[in-house]
Short mmCIF file of C-alpha atoms in Angstrom, two decimals:
data_model
loop_
_atom_site.label_atom_id
_atom_site.label_comp_id
_atom_site.label_asym_id
_atom_site.label_seq_id
_atom_site.Cartn_x
_atom_site.Cartn_y
_atom_site.Cartn_z
CA MET A 1 0.00 0.00 0.00
CA ARG A 2 1.52 3.33 -1.10
CA PHE A 3 1.06 6.40 1.17
CA HIS A 4 1.89 9.01 -1.49
CA LYS A 5 1.34 8.30 -5.18
CA GLU A 6 3.06 11.44 -6.42
CA CYS A 7 5.99 13.65 -5.40
CA LEU A 8 4.88 16.32 -2.92
CA HIS A 9 6.89 18.96 -4.81
CA CYS A 10 6.73 18.31 -8.56
CA LYS A 11 3.71 15.93 -8.58
CA LYS A 12 5.51 13.28 -10.70
CA LEU A 13 4.49 9.66 -10.22
CA LEU A 14 6.64 7.98 -7.55
CA VAL A 15 8.42 4.67 -8.17
CA GLY A 16 10.13 2.61 -5.47
CA ARG A 17 9.53 2.38 -1.73
CA THR A 18 5.95 2.62 -0.51
CA ASP A 19 6.75 5.40 1.99
CA LYS A 20 8.56 7.57 -0.56
CA LYS A 21 7.42 11.23 -0.62
CA PHE A 22 9.80 12.84 -3.14
CA CYS A 23 11.27 11.70 -6.43
CA ASP A 24 14.76 13.09 -5.70
CA PRO A 25 16.74 15.19 -3.15
CA GLN A 26 16.20 18.39 -5.18
CA CYS A 27 12.41 18.02 -4.91
CA LYS A 28 12.70 17.38 -1.18
CA SER A 29 14.84 20.51 -0.74
CA GLY A 30 12.52 22.59 -2.93
CA TYR A 31 9.48 21.43 -0.96
CA GLN A 32 11.10 22.27 2.40
CA TYR A 33 12.19 25.70 1.13
CA GLN A 34 8.65 26.41 -0.09
CA GLN A 35 7.18 25.35 3.26
CA ALA A 36 9.61 27.57 5.17
CA LYS A 37 8.74 30.60 3.00
CA GLU A 38 5.02 30.15 3.63
CA GLN A 39 5.40 30.16 7.41
CA PRO A 40 5.65 33.53 9.20
CA GLU A 41 9.14 34.64 10.18
CA ARG A 42 9.98 33.71 13.77
CA PHE A 43 10.54 36.50 16.30
CA TYR A 44 14.17 35.53 16.85
CA ASN A 45 14.85 35.71 13.10
CA LYS A 46 13.24 39.15 12.84
CA VAL A 47 15.40 40.51 15.65
CA ASP A 48 18.57 38.87 14.35
CA ASN A 49 17.97 40.11 10.81
CA GLN A 50 17.33 43.68 12.00
CA LEU A 51 20.48 43.66 14.16
CA LYS A 52 22.53 42.45 11.20
CA LEU A 53 21.03 45.13 8.95
CA ASN A 54 21.62 47.86 11.57
CA ARG A 55 25.26 46.80 11.96
CA LYS A 56 25.80 46.73 8.22
CA ILE A 57 24.36 50.25 7.84
CA LEU A 58 26.33 51.70 10.78
CA LYS A 59 29.54 50.11 9.47
CA ALA A 60 28.96 51.53 5.96
CA TYR A 61 28.44 55.09 7.23
CA ASN A 62 31.12 55.12 9.95
CA LYS A 63 34.39 55.08 8.02
CA GLY A 64 36.13 57.70 10.16
CA GLY A 65 35.57 56.44 13.71
CA LYS A 66 33.21 59.29 14.64
CA VAL A 67 30.73 60.64 12.08
CA THR A 68 27.45 62.57 12.11
CA VAL A 69 24.73 61.40 9.72
CA ARG A 70 21.14 62.55 9.24
CA ALA A 71 18.73 60.06 10.76
CA GLN A 72 16.58 60.08 7.64
CA VAL A 73 19.50 58.74 5.56
CA LEU A 74 19.96 55.72 7.85
CA ILE A 75 16.25 55.04 8.20
CA LYS A 76 15.79 55.04 4.41
CA LYS A 77 18.38 52.24 4.27
CA GLY A 78 16.33 50.19 6.78
CA PHE A 79 18.01 51.23 10.04
CA ASN A 80 15.79 50.79 13.11
CA PRO A 81 17.15 52.47 16.28
CA ASN A 82 14.97 50.27 18.51
CA PHE A 83 17.24 47.29 17.85
CA PHE A 84 20.61 47.39 19.62
CA THR A 85 22.79 45.00 21.63
CA HIS A 86 24.10 47.16 24.49
CA TYR A 87 24.75 50.73 25.57
CA TRP A 88 27.54 52.91 26.94
CA LYS A 89 27.19 56.10 28.99
CA ASN A 90 29.95 58.69 28.70
CA LYS A 91 31.08 61.14 31.42
CA LYS A 92 28.70 63.83 30.10
CA GLY A 93 25.76 61.47 30.62
CA ASP A 94 25.14 60.77 26.91
CA VAL A 95 23.93 57.22 26.30
CA TYR A 96 25.24 55.64 23.11
CA LEU A 97 23.33 52.62 21.87
CA PHE A 98 25.45 49.93 20.23
CA VAL A 99 24.88 47.28 17.60
CA TYR A 100 27.83 45.06 18.39
CA GLU A 101 30.88 47.33 17.90
CA TYR A 102 29.08 50.25 16.20
CA GLY A 103 27.36 52.86 18.32
CA PHE A 104 24.97 55.73 17.71
CA LEU A 105 23.64 58.69 19.67
CA LYS A 106 20.53 60.59 18.60
CA ARG A 107 20.91 64.37 18.41
CA GLU A 108 18.76 67.19 17.11
CA GLU A 109 20.55 70.13 15.49
CA HIS A 110 18.64 73.00 13.85
CA ASN A 111 15.42 70.93 13.91
CA VAL A 112 17.11 68.08 12.02
CA CYS A 113 17.40 64.66 13.66
CA LYS A 114 20.92 63.24 13.35
CA TYR A 115 22.94 60.33 14.69
CA ILE A 116 26.49 60.58 15.94
CA LEU A 117 28.15 57.31 14.95
CA ILE A 118 31.11 55.90 16.86
CA LYS A 119 33.03 52.66 17.07
CA TRP A 120 33.55 50.73 20.33
CA GLN A 121 36.87 51.50 22.05
CA ASP A 122 38.68 49.64 24.83
CA TYR A 123 38.32 52.59 27.25
CA MET A 124 34.53 52.16 27.09
CA ARG A 125 34.76 48.87 28.93
CA LYS A 126 33.49 49.45 32.43
CA LYS A 127 35.89 48.28 35.12
CA ILE A 128 34.20 46.41 37.93
CA PRO A 129 36.07 46.31 41.26
CA LEU A 130 36.76 42.79 42.49
CA GLY A 131 36.61 43.43 46.20
#
């Protein structure tokens, strides 16, 4: 008794084992890819993808170590400031949000929203006393 009479992906007639579902490995792979595309993206994947995109954008615009860029430019590229990995507070009290090694600080100058972009430095590491 055969469970599946045709390939689940290409619908060709199956020959061989009775529990066979696909005619070849390519059809199996194609079917699994199609199934994955139809399912909604998992929360973890959304966050991870946005973090990767944010890092890529910050890296592309921060060639000099410290740069100021209009927020609108970054946002048009897909940057979302709500996704970051950690933060650092300087002595002035400014809180830089970081996406891995690339940081940003939101500023408003002359009614234009901008981001100051920096790169993580060793001196930013907070020293915790051991005793």
